[in-house]
Coordinates of C-alpha atoms in Angstrom, one line a residue:
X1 CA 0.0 0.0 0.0
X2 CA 1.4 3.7 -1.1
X3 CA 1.7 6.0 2.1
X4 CA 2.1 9.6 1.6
X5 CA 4.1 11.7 3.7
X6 CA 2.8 15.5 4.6
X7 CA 4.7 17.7 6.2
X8 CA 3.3 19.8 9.5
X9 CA 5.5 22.7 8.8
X10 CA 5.3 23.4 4.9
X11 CA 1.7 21.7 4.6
X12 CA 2.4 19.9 2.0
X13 CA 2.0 16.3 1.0
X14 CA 4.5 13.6 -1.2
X15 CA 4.6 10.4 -2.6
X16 CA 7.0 8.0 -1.8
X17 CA 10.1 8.8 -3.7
X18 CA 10.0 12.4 -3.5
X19 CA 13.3 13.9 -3.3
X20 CA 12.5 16.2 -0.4
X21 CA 13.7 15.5 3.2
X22 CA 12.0 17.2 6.0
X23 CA 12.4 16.2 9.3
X24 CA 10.9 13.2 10.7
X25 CA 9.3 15.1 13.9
X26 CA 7.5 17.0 11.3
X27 CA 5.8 14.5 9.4
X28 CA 2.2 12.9 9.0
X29 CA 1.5 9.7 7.1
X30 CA -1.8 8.7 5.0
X31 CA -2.9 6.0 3.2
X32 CA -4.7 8.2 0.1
X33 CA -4.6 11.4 -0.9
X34 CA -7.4 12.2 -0.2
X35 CA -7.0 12.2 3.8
X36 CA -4.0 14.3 3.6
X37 CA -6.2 17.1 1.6
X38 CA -8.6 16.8 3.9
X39 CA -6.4 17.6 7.1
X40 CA -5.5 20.9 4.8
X41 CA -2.4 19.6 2.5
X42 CA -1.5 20.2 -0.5
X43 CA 0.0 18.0 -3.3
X44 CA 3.6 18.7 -3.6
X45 CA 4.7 20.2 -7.2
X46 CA 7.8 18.3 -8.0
X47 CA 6.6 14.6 -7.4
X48 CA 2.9 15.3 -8.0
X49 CA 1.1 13.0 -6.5
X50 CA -2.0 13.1 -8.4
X51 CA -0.3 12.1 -11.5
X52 CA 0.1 8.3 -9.5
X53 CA -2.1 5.2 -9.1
X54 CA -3.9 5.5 -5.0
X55 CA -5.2 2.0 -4.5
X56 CA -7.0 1.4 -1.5
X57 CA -5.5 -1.0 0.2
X58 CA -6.6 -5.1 -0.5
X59 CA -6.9 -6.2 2.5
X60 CA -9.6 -3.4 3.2
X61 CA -13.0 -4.4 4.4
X62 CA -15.1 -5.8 1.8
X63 CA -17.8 -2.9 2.6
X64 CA -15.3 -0.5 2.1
X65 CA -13.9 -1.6 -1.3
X66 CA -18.2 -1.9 -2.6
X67 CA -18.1 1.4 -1.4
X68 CA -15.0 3.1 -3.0
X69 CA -16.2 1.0 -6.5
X70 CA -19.2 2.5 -6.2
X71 CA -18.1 6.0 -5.6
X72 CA -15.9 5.3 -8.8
X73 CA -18.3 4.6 -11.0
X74 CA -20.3 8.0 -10.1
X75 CA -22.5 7.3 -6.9
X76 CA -21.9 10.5 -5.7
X77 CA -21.5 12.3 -8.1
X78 CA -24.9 13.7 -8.1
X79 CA -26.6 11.2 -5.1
X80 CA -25.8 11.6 -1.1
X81 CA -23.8 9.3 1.5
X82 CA -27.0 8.6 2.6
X83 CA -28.1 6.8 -1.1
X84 CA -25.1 4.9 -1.2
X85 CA -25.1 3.7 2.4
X86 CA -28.9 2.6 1.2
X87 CA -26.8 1.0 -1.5
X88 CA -25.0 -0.9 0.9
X89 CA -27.4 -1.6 3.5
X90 CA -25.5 0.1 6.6
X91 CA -26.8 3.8 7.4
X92 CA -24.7 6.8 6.5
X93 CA -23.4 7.5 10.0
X94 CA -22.2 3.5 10.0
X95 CA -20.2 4.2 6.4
X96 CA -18.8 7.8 7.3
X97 CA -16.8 5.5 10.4
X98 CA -16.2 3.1 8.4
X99 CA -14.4 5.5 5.8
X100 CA -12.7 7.6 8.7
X101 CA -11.3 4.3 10.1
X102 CA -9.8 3.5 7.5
X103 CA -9.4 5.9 4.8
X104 CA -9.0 9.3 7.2
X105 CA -11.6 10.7 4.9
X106 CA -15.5 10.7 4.3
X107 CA -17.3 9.3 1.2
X108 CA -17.5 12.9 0.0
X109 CA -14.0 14.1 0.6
X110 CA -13.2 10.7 -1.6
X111 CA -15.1 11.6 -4.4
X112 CA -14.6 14.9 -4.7
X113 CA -10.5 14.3 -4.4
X114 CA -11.0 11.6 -7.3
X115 CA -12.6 14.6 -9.3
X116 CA -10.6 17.1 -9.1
X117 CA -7.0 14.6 -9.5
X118 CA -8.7 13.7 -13.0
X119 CA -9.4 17.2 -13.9
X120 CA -5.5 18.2 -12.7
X121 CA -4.4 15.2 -15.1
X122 CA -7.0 16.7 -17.9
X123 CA -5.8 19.6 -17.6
X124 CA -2.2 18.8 -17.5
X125 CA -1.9 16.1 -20.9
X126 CA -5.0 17.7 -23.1
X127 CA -6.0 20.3 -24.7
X128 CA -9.7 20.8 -23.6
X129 CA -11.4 24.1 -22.5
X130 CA -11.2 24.5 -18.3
X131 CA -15.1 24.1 -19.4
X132 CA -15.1 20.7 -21.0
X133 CA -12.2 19.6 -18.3
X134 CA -15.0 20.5 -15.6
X135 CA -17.6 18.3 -16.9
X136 CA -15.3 15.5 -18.4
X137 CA -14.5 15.0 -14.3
X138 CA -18.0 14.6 -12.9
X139 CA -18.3 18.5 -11.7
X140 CA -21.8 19.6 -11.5
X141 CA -21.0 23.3 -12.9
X142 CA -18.0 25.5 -13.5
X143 CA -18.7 27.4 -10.6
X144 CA -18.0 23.7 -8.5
X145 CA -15.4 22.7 -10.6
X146 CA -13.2 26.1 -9.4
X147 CA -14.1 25.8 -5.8
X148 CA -13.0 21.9 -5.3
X149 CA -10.0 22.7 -7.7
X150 CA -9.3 25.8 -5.2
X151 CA -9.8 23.6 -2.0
X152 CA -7.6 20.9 -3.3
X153 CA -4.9 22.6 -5.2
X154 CA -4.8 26.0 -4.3
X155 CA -5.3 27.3 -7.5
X156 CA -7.9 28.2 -10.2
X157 CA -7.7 25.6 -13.0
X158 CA -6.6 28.4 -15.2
X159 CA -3.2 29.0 -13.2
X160 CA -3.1 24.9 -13.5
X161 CA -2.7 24.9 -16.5
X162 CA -0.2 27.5 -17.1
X163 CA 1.7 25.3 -14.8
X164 CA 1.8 21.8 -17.2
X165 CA 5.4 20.8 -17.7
X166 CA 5.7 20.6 -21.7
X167 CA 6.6 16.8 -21.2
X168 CA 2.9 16.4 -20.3
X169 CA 0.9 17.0 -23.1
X170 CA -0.1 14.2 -24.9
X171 CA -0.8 14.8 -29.0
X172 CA -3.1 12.0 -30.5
X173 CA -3.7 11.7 -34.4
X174 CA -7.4 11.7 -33.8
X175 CA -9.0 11.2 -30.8
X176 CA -7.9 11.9 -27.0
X177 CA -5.1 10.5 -25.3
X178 CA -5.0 9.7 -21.6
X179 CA -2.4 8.1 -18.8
X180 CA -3.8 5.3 -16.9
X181 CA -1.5 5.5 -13.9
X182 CA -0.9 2.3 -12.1
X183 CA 1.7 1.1 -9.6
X184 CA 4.1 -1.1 -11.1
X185 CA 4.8 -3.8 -12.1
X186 CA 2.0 -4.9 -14.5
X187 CA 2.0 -8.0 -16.1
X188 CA 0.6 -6.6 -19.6
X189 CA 1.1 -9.7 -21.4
X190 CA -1.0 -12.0 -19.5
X191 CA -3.4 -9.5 -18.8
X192 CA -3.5 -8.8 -23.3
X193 CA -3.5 -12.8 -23.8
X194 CA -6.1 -13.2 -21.0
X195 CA -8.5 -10.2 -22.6
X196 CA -7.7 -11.9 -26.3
X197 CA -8.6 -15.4 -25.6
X198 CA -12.3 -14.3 -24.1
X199 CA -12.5 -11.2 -26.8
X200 CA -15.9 -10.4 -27.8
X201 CA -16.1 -10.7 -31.6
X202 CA -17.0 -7.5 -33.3
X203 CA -17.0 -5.3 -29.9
X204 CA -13.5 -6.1 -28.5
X205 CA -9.9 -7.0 -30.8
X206 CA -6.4 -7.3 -29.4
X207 CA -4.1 -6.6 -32.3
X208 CA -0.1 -6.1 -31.9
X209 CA -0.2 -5.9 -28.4
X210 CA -3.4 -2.9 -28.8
X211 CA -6.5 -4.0 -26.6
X212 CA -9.6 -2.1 -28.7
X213 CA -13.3 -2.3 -28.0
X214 CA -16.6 -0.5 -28.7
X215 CA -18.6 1.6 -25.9
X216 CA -21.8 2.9 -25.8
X217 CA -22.4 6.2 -24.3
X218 CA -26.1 7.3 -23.9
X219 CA -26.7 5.0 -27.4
X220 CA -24.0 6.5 -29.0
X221 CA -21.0 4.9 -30.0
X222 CA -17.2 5.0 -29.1
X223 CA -14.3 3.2 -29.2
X224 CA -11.4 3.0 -26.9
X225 CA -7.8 2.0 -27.6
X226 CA -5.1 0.9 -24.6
X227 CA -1.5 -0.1 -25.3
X228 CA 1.6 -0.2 -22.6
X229 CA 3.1 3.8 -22.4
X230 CA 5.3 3.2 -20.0
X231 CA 6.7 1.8 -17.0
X232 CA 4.2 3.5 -14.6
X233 CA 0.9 4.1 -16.9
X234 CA -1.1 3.0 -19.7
X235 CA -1.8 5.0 -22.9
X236 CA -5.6 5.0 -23.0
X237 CA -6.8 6.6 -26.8
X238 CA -10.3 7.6 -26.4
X239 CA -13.0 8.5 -29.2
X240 CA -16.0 9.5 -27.7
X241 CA -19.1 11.4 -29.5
X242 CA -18.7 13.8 -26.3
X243 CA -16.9 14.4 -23.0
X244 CA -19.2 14.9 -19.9
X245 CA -18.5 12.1 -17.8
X246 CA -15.1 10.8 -19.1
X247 CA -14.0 10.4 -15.9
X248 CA -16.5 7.0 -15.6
X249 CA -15.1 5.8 -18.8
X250 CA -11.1 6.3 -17.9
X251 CA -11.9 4.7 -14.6
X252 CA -14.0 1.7 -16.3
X253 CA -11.5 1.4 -18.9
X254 CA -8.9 0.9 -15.6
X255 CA -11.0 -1.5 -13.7
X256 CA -10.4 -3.7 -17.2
X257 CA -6.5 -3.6 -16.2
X258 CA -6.8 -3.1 -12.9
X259 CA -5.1 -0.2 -12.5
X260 CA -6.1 1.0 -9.3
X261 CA -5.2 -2.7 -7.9
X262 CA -2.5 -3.0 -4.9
X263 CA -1.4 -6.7 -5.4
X264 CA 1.3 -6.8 -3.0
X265 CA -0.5 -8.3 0.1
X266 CA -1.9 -10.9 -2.0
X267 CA 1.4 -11.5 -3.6
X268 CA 3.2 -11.5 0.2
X269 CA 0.1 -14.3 1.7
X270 CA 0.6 -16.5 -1.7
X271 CA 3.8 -16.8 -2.4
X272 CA 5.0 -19.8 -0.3
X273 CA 1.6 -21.4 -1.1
X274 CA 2.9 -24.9 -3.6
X275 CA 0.4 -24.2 -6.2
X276 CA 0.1 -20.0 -6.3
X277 CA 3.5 -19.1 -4.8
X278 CA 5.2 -20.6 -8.4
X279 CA 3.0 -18.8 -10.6
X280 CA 3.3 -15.4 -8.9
X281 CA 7.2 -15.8 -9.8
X282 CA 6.3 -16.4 -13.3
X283 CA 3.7 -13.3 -13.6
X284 CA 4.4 -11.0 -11.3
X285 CA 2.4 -7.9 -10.9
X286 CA -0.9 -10.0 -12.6
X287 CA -3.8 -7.6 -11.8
X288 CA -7.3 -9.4 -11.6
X289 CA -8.7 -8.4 -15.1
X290 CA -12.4 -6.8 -14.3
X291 CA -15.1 -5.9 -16.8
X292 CA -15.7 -2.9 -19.0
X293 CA -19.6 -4.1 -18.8
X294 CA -21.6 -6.5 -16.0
X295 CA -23.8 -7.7 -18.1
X296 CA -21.1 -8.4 -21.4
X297 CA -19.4 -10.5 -18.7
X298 CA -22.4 -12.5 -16.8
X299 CA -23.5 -13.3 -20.6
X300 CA -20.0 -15.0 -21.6
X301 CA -20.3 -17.0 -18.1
X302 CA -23.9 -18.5 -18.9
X303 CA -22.5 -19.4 -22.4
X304 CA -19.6 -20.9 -20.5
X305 CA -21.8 -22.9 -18.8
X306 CA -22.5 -25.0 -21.5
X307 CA -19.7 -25.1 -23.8
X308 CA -15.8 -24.8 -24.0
X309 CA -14.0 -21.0 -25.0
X310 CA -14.4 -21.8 -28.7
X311 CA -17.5 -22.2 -28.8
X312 CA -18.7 -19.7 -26.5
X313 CA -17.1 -17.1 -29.2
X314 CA -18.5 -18.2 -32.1
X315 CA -21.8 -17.9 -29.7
X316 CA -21.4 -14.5 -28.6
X317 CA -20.3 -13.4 -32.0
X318 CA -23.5 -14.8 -33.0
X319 CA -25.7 -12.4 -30.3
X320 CA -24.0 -9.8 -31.6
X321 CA -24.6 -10.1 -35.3
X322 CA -28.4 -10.6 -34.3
X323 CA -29.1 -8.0 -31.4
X324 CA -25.8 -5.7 -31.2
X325 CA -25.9 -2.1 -32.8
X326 CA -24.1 -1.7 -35.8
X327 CA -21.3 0.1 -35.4
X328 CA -19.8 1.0 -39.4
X329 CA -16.5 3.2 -40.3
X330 CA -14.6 1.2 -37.8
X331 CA -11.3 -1.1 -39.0
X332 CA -9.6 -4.2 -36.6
X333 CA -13.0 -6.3 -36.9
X334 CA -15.0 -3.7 -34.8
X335 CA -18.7 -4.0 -36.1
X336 CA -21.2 -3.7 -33.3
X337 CA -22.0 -2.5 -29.9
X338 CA -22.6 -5.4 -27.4
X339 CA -26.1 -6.0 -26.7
X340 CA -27.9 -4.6 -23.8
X341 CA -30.2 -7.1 -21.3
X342 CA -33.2 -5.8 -22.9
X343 CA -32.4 -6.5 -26.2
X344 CA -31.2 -9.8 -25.7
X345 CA -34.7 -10.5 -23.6
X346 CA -36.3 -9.6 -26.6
X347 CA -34.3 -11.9 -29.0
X348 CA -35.3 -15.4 -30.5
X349 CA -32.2 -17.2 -28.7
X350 CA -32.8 -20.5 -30.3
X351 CA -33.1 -18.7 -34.0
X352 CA -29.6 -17.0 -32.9
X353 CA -28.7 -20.4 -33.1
X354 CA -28.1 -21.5 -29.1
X355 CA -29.2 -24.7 -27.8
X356 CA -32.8 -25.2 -26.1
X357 CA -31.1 -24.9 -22.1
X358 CA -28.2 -22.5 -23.0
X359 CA -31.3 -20.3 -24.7
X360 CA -33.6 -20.5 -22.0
X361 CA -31.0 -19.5 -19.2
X362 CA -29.6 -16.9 -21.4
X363 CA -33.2 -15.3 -22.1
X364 CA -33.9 -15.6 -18.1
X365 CA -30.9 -14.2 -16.8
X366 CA -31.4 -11.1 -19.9
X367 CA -35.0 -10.4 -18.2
X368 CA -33.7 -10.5 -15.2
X369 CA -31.1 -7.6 -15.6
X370 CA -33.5 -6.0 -17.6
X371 CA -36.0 -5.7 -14.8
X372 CA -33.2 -5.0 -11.9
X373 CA -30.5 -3.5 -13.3
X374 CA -28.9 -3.3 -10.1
X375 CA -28.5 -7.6 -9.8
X376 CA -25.4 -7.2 -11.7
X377 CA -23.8 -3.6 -9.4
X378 CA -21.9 -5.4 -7.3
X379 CA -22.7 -3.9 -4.5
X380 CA -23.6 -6.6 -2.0
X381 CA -21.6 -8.8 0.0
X382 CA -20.4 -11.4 -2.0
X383 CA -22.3 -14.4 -0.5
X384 CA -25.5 -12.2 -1.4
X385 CA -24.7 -11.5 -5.1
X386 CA -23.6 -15.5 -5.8
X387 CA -27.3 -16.3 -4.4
X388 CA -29.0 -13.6 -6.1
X389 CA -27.5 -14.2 -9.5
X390 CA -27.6 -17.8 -9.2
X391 CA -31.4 -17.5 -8.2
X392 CA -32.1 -16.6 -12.1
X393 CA -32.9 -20.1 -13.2
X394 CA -30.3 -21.9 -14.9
X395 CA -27.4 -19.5 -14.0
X396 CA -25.2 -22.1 -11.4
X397 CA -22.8 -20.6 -8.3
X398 CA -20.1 -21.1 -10.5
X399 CA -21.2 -18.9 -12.9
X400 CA -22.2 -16.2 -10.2
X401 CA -18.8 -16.4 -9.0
X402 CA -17.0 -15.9 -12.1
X403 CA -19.5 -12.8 -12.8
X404 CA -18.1 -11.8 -9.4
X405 CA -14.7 -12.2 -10.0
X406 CA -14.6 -9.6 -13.1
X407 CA -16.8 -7.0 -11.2
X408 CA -13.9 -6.2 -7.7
X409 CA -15.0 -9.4 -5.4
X410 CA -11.4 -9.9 -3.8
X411 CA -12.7 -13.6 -2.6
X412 CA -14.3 -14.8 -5.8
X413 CA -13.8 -18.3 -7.0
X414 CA -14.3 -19.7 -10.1
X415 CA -12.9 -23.0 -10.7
X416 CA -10.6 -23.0 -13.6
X417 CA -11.0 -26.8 -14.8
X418 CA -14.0 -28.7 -14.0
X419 CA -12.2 -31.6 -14.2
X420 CA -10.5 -30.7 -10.9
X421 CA -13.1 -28.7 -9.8
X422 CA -13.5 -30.2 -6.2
X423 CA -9.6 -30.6 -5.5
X424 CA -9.4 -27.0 -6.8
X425 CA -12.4 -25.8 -4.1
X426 CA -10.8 -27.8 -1.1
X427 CA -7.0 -25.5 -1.8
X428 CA -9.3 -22.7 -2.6
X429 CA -10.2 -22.7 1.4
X430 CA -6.2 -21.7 2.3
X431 CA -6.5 -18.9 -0.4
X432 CA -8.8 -16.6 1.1
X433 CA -9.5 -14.0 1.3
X434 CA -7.5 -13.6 -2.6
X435 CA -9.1 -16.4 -3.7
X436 CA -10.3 -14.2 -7.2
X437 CA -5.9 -13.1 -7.4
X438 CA -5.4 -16.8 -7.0
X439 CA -8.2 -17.9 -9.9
X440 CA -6.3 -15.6 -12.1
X441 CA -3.3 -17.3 -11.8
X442 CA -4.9 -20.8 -12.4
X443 CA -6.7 -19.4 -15.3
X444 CA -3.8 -17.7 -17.2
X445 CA -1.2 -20.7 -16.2
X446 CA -1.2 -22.0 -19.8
X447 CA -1.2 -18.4 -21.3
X448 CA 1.7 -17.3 -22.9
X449 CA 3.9 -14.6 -20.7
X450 CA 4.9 -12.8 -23.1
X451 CA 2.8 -11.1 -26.6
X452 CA 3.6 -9.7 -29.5

């Protein structure tokens, strides 16, 4: 886990690294930026640490890390603590603690710090107006966007960015171009070879070691394009019909890679295990790959249900051809949008071409997310969302777990090889709780480490 160091006397806050040395009598530690702006710091100018991957730590509460997800992907951006503790299921009083316990900040603090560190990163590598920086990061109005910026940084986002070192701007032929900051290492290969092998025909392609897909935003279309930029971040090329709300797409994009993911204390409790500890030492830095959509994901595990990987593609390439949006004007084999829940439920299934069971669990499980689209959030506690999604009829646990897996749950199991499925369960008992850090290794062991 990253601890930053303020310092009482200057009131500023580093990253580990930074080249300044203040005395130790004079210094305060803190797990995310975040707490140390809210005890008054400010982010020191020669290490930046806003331009750096925060994880919160893994072996945080599993209440905690639903939360922080959640407050990701936009909870609070316009709702209140008091929706997403609803959420959650604990009252707002119970997840303020919670967040001050751990974090040394409230749910608000989090989000609004997570805001304004895009918008310095906007600001710094592109070219957009302070106006279209404001709402690319979740900002409710201009007005909101240069008090947070203000509070955080200490400066209008005009004097920001007069302030970008020259190094930082990032040109793109076409499109916009984005750091995705992680902590290294990153095992990119596995992680491209994993994505590749469970590609979604016409919506996802991984050519020359470029992972592409399609996105819809508000029906519209856009496509993304990630490829290693260096040894800290990834380059994340972004063509979007507009930018309000980029901020949800760079940070789904991350949870893909797992960016944001601190695998050390899984990789410490593993590594003398006999069957992990060896693979760790072959791939190390292997992120658990997550899920640019819920749904996309919980579809390819029904399929998987019933048939091996090769045939589950030429399945879901099949459900996209018949229910997917066409996407034209796009080259690497992009064609289509992935289906949503709804317009699967109201596809013929078996005239797709899927077997009678495969069809009929398929069509449940696309009625049920169409009626609830919060089955697939991930925002209860893991034993609740297994028996929840494996309650649609057909889906098994199995299944539900490996939905779970992609979507954050740390302790998610999914049995790599049915063949050895009950010899797999029984070591998966010593695992927890990184029992989804451990799948991933079983489940890439025969993937090549290396890509072109």
């Amino acid at each position: 886990m990253t601890t930053y160091s303020a310092v009482v006397t200057t009131g500023i806050y580093c990253r580990p690294g930074c080249g300044s040395k203040p005395l130790a009598e004079n210094l305060r530690t803190f797990e995310l930026p975040a707490a140390a702006e809210a005890h008054g710091y400010r982010a020191c100018l020669r290490c930046r640490p806003y331009r750096v991957a925060g994880p919160i730590a893994a072996d945080a509460p599993e209440l905690l890390c639903r939360a922080v997800q959640l407050i990701i992907a936009g909870a609070l951006d316009t709702g209140t603590e008091a929706a997403l503790g609803a959420r959650l299921a604990v009252s707002p009083r119970h997840l303020r603690r919670l967040f001050h316990q751990h974090l040394g900040v409230t749910p608000d603090q989090l989000a609004r710090s997570r805001r304004a560190h895009f918008a310095r990163r906007l600001l710094d590598d592109t070219d957009l107006t302070v106006a279209d920086v404001a709402f690319a990061s979740g900002f409710g109005s201009v007005r909101q966007f240069n008090r947070d910026m203000r509070l955080v940084f200490r400066a209008s986002p005009v004097e920001l960015r007069s302030r970008r070192r020259r190094a930082d701007r990032l040109a793109a032929d076409g499109g916009l171009e984005l750091r995705l900051p992680f902590a290294p290492p990153l095992h990119w290969p596995t992680l491209l070879a994993f994505l590749a092998e469970r590609a979604v025909p016409g919506v996802e392609s991984v050519e020359g070691g470029v992972y592409r897909r399609t996105i819809s935003l508000d029906g519209e279309a856009g496509l993304l394009e990630v490829r290693p930029g260096g040894e800290d971040h990834l380059l994340l090329r972004a063509h979007l019909p507009f930018w309000e709300g980029l901020i949800h797409v760079v940070e789904r994009v991350g949870r893909i890679f797992g960016v944001d993911a601190d695998t050390v204390p899984a990789e410490a409790a593993l590594a003398g295990d006999p069957v992990i500890g060896p693979l760790i030492a072959v791939r190390p830095g292997l992120r658990v790959p997550g899920a640019w959509g819920a749904f996309e994901i919980a579809v390819d595990a029904v399929l998987g249900q019933y048939a091996p990987r090769p045939r589950v593609r030429e399945q879901m390439a099949a459900l996209v051809t018949a229910a997917g949006q066409p996407v034209p004007g796009i080259s690497h084999g992009l064609t289509h949008l992935f289906p949503s829940a709804e317009m699967l439920a109201g596809t013929d299934l078996k005239g797709v071409g899927l077997p009678q069971d495969t069809a009929g669990t398929l069509g449940a499980l696309a009625l049920a997310v169409a009626q609830d689209d919060t089955l697939l959030d991930g925002g209860p506690p893991l034993p609740e969302f297994v028996r929840a999604v494996a309650a649609v009829p057909g889906v098994t646990a199995d299944a539900a777990q490996r939905i779970a897996l992609r979507l954050g749950y740390g302790d998610a199991f999914s049995v790599a090889d049915r063949a050895t499925a009950s010899a797999q369960a029984e070591a998966a008992a010593a695992w927890h709780p990184w029992r989804a850090f451990a799948a991933t290794h079983l489940a890439v062991a025969d993937l090549p480490t290396t890509t072109a």
